[in-house]
């Protein structure tokens, strides 16, 4: 039997509950950007952990801010497979945030993500420069 990993079909907590109830997978890929943010990603992780279903984190072309959240999420216990998180420099000429997320080689030669001495924050000047449209909601 080929083990199935659900990815795009788990787009919210309810879909994760259904997949677990139907026993439709052996792994789940959790992408915070697809699943409704960090709170929902943690909720899906907890559901999978309780059901004995391991997870892995995937990215969706995030800036350093979003990728750092994915890195933090990947440190939870039930994330047992390598994460699909890349430095934003692979996708963008200029990141919205400082410091950028960097890929390094660990002493054993394994690729890893630079330890974050501080979390990336949006750079206001760069954000203004790259903004295409904005709105103020009152």
PDB file of C-alpha atoms in Angstrom:
ATOM      1  CA  UNK A   1       0.000   0.000   0.000  1.00  0.00           C
ATOM      2  CA  UNK A   2       1.253   3.429  -0.923  1.00  0.00           C
ATOM      3  CA  UNK A   3       1.114   5.864   1.995  1.00  0.00           C
ATOM      4  CA  UNK A   4      -0.949   8.956   1.137  1.00  0.00           C
ATOM      5  CA  UNK A   5      -0.004  12.453   2.282  1.00  0.00           C
ATOM      6  CA  UNK A   6      -2.814  14.990   2.142  1.00  0.00           C
ATOM      7  CA  UNK A   7      -1.802  18.483   1.113  1.00  0.00           C
ATOM      8  CA  UNK A   8      -4.116  20.789  -0.854  1.00  0.00           C
ATOM      9  CA  UNK A   9      -7.244  18.901   0.243  1.00  0.00           C
ATOM     10  CA  UNK A  10      -6.646  19.893   3.886  1.00  0.00           C
ATOM     11  CA  UNK A  11      -7.407  23.612   3.674  1.00  0.00           C
ATOM     12  CA  UNK A  12      -9.024  24.136   7.089  1.00  0.00           C
ATOM     13  CA  UNK A  13      -9.506  22.447  10.468  1.00  0.00           C
ATOM     14  CA  UNK A  14     -12.816  20.864   9.436  1.00  0.00           C
ATOM     15  CA  UNK A  15     -11.213  19.159   6.415  1.00  0.00           C
ATOM     16  CA  UNK A  16      -8.469  17.795   8.676  1.00  0.00           C
ATOM     17  CA  UNK A  17     -11.083  16.399  11.083  1.00  0.00           C
ATOM     18  CA  UNK A  18     -12.879  14.732   8.167  1.00  0.00           C
ATOM     19  CA  UNK A  19      -9.670  13.251   6.732  1.00  0.00           C
ATOM     20  CA  UNK A  20      -8.763  11.812  10.128  1.00  0.00           C
ATOM     21  CA  UNK A  21     -12.245  10.407  10.704  1.00  0.00           C
ATOM     22  CA  UNK A  22     -12.222   8.758   7.255  1.00  0.00           C
ATOM     23  CA  UNK A  23      -8.663   7.468   7.796  1.00  0.00           C
ATOM     24  CA  UNK A  24      -7.806   8.863   4.365  1.00  0.00           C
ATOM     25  CA  UNK A  25      -4.113   9.556   4.938  1.00  0.00           C
ATOM     26  CA  UNK A  26      -0.941   8.522   6.712  1.00  0.00           C
ATOM     27  CA  UNK A  27       0.684  11.996   6.644  1.00  0.00           C
ATOM     28  CA  UNK A  28      -0.523  15.604   6.439  1.00  0.00           C
ATOM     29  CA  UNK A  29       1.261  18.595   4.942  1.00  0.00           C
ATOM     30  CA  UNK A  30       0.382  21.778   6.816  1.00  0.00           C
ATOM     31  CA  UNK A  31       0.841  25.118   5.069  1.00  0.00           C
ATOM     32  CA  UNK A  32      -0.159  27.988   7.387  1.00  0.00           C
ATOM     33  CA  UNK A  33      -0.930  30.253   4.421  1.00  0.00           C
ATOM     34  CA  UNK A  34      -3.372  27.735   2.976  1.00  0.00           C
ATOM     35  CA  UNK A  35      -4.973  26.558   6.186  1.00  0.00           C
ATOM     36  CA  UNK A  36      -5.936  29.956   7.629  1.00  0.00           C
ATOM     37  CA  UNK A  37      -2.891  31.006   9.622  1.00  0.00           C
ATOM     38  CA  UNK A  38      -0.819  29.857  12.541  1.00  0.00           C
ATOM     39  CA  UNK A  39      -3.722  29.209  14.945  1.00  0.00           C
ATOM     40  CA  UNK A  40      -5.397  26.828  12.487  1.00  0.00           C
ATOM     41  CA  UNK A  41      -2.061  25.206  11.631  1.00  0.00           C
ATOM     42  CA  UNK A  42      -1.439  24.428  15.313  1.00  0.00           C
ATOM     43  CA  UNK A  43      -5.013  23.097  15.656  1.00  0.00           C
ATOM     44  CA  UNK A  44      -4.536  20.735  12.693  1.00  0.00           C
ATOM     45  CA  UNK A  45      -1.171  19.652  14.120  1.00  0.00           C
ATOM     46  CA  UNK A  46      -2.847  18.780  17.441  1.00  0.00           C
ATOM     47  CA  UNK A  47      -5.612  16.804  15.695  1.00  0.00           C
ATOM     48  CA  UNK A  48      -3.066  14.850  13.674  1.00  0.00           C
ATOM     49  CA  UNK A  49      -0.874  14.239  16.699  1.00  0.00           C
ATOM     50  CA  UNK A  50      -3.829  12.878  18.697  1.00  0.00           C
ATOM     51  CA  UNK A  51      -4.632  10.532  15.780  1.00  0.00           C
ATOM     52  CA  UNK A  52      -1.017   9.397  15.372  1.00  0.00           C
ATOM     53  CA  UNK A  53      -0.663  11.037  11.955  1.00  0.00           C
ATOM     54  CA  UNK A  54       2.733  12.715  11.418  1.00  0.00           C
ATOM     55  CA  UNK A  55       2.979  16.097   9.699  1.00  0.00           C
ATOM     56  CA  UNK A  56       5.380  18.214   7.721  1.00  0.00           C
ATOM     57  CA  UNK A  57       5.366  21.968   7.035  1.00  0.00           C
ATOM     58  CA  UNK A  58       5.133  23.387   3.555  1.00  0.00           C
ATOM     59  CA  UNK A  59       5.574  26.938   2.374  1.00  0.00           C
ATOM     60  CA  UNK A  60       3.636  28.994  -0.138  1.00  0.00           C
ATOM     61  CA  UNK A  61       6.184  31.539  -1.385  1.00  0.00           C
ATOM     62  CA  UNK A  62       6.233  33.442   1.916  1.00  0.00           C
ATOM     63  CA  UNK A  63       8.406  36.409   2.723  1.00  0.00           C
ATOM     64  CA  UNK A  64      10.916  35.967   5.559  1.00  0.00           C
ATOM     65  CA  UNK A  65       8.099  36.826   8.006  1.00  0.00           C
ATOM     66  CA  UNK A  66       5.878  33.955   6.855  1.00  0.00           C
ATOM     67  CA  UNK A  67       8.783  31.547   6.428  1.00  0.00           C
ATOM     68  CA  UNK A  68       9.969  32.213   9.992  1.00  0.00           C
ATOM     69  CA  UNK A  69       6.495  31.265  11.235  1.00  0.00           C
ATOM     70  CA  UNK A  70       6.756  28.039   9.222  1.00  0.00           C
ATOM     71  CA  UNK A  71      10.161  27.332  10.794  1.00  0.00           C
ATOM     72  CA  UNK A  72       8.705  27.892  14.273  1.00  0.00           C
ATOM     73  CA  UNK A  73       5.748  25.628  13.495  1.00  0.00           C
ATOM     74  CA  UNK A  74       8.081  22.895  12.216  1.00  0.00           C
ATOM     75  CA  UNK A  75       9.641  22.688  15.685  1.00  0.00           C
ATOM     76  CA  UNK A  76       6.482  21.171  17.202  1.00  0.00           C
ATOM     77  CA  UNK A  77       6.762  17.494  18.161  1.00  0.00           C
ATOM     78  CA  UNK A  78       4.574  15.919  15.491  1.00  0.00           C
ATOM     79  CA  UNK A  79       6.401  17.516  12.559  1.00  0.00           C
ATOM     80  CA  UNK A  80       8.553  14.489  11.828  1.00  0.00           C
ATOM     81  CA  UNK A  81       9.387  15.017   8.146  1.00  0.00           C
ATOM     82  CA  UNK A  82      11.728  17.625   6.629  1.00  0.00           C
ATOM     83  CA  UNK A  83      10.038  20.967   6.059  1.00  0.00           C
ATOM     84  CA  UNK A  84       9.425  22.462   2.633  1.00  0.00           C
ATOM     85  CA  UNK A  85      10.632  25.958   3.556  1.00  0.00           C
ATOM     86  CA  UNK A  86      12.974  27.968   1.367  1.00  0.00           C
ATOM     87  CA  UNK A  87      14.639  31.357   1.744  1.00  0.00           C
ATOM     88  CA  UNK A  88      12.571  34.052   0.064  1.00  0.00           C
ATOM     89  CA  UNK A  89      15.582  34.913  -2.134  1.00  0.00           C
ATOM     90  CA  UNK A  90      14.631  31.848  -4.207  1.00  0.00           C
ATOM     91  CA  UNK A  91      11.357  33.573  -5.123  1.00  0.00           C
ATOM     92  CA  UNK A  92      11.895  37.332  -4.745  1.00  0.00           C
ATOM     93  CA  UNK A  93      14.657  39.760  -5.692  1.00  0.00           C
ATOM     94  CA  UNK A  94      13.884  41.766  -2.587  1.00  0.00           C
ATOM     95  CA  UNK A  95      12.236  40.497   0.596  1.00  0.00           C
ATOM     96  CA  UNK A  96       9.683  42.579   2.467  1.00  0.00           C
ATOM     97  CA  UNK A  97      11.399  41.852   5.762  1.00  0.00           C
ATOM     98  CA  UNK A  98      14.650  42.125   7.675  1.00  0.00           C
ATOM     99  CA  UNK A  99      16.559  39.975   8.407  1.00  0.00           C
ATOM    100  CA  UNK A 100      16.069  37.620   5.467  1.00  0.00           C
ATOM    101  CA  UNK A 101      15.734  33.891   6.062  1.00  0.00           C
ATOM    102  CA  UNK A 102      18.895  32.151   4.866  1.00  0.00           C
ATOM    103  CA  UNK A 103      19.709  28.585   3.917  1.00  0.00           C
ATOM    104  CA  UNK A 104      22.993  27.309   5.360  1.00  0.00           C
ATOM    105  CA  UNK A 105      24.905  24.035   5.485  1.00  0.00           C
ATOM    106  CA  UNK A 106      25.132  22.494   8.928  1.00  0.00           C
ATOM    107  CA  UNK A 107      28.493  21.064  10.069  1.00  0.00           C
ATOM    108  CA  UNK A 108      27.449  17.601   8.827  1.00  0.00           C
ATOM    109  CA  UNK A 109      26.654  19.043   5.365  1.00  0.00           C
ATOM    110  CA  UNK A 110      22.879  18.931   5.774  1.00  0.00           C
ATOM    111  CA  UNK A 111      21.037  22.034   4.542  1.00  0.00           C
ATOM    112  CA  UNK A 112      19.285  23.990   7.284  1.00  0.00           C
ATOM    113  CA  UNK A 113      17.805  27.371   8.027  1.00  0.00           C
ATOM    114  CA  UNK A 114      19.913  30.017   9.760  1.00  0.00           C
ATOM    115  CA  UNK A 115      19.022  30.204  13.442  1.00  0.00           C
ATOM    116  CA  UNK A 116      16.882  33.269  13.905  1.00  0.00           C
ATOM    117  CA  UNK A 117      18.567  35.619  16.358  1.00  0.00           C
ATOM    118  CA  UNK A 118      15.492  37.808  15.943  1.00  0.00           C
ATOM    119  CA  UNK A 119      12.284  37.299  14.026  1.00  0.00           C
ATOM    120  CA  UNK A 120      12.074  39.020  10.659  1.00  0.00           C
ATOM    121  CA  UNK A 121       9.900  42.131  10.622  1.00  0.00           C
ATOM    122  CA  UNK A 122       8.440  43.964   7.633  1.00  0.00           C
ATOM    123  CA  UNK A 123      10.688  46.775   6.439  1.00  0.00           C
ATOM    124  CA  UNK A 124       8.283  49.785   6.191  1.00  0.00           C
ATOM    125  CA  UNK A 125      10.197  51.504   3.372  1.00  0.00           C
ATOM    126  CA  UNK A 126      10.399  48.321   1.288  1.00  0.00           C
ATOM    127  CA  UNK A 127       6.751  47.565   2.012  1.00  0.00           C
ATOM    128  CA  UNK A 128       5.694  51.016   0.714  1.00  0.00           C
ATOM    129  CA  UNK A 129       7.879  50.589  -2.369  1.00  0.00           C
ATOM    130  CA  UNK A 130       6.444  47.174  -3.240  1.00  0.00           C
ATOM    131  CA  UNK A 131       2.796  47.812  -2.337  1.00  0.00           C
ATOM    132  CA  UNK A 132       0.514  47.630  -5.370  1.00  0.00           C
ATOM    133  CA  UNK A 133      -2.747  48.512  -3.634  1.00  0.00           C
ATOM    134  CA  UNK A 134      -3.843  49.286  -0.087  1.00  0.00           C
ATOM    135  CA  UNK A 135      -7.054  50.046   1.773  1.00  0.00           C
ATOM    136  CA  UNK A 136      -7.965  51.423   5.169  1.00  0.00           C
ATOM    137  CA  UNK A 137     -10.904  49.773   6.924  1.00  0.00           C
ATOM    138  CA  UNK A 138     -12.588  51.785   9.667  1.00  0.00           C
TER     139      UNK A 138
END
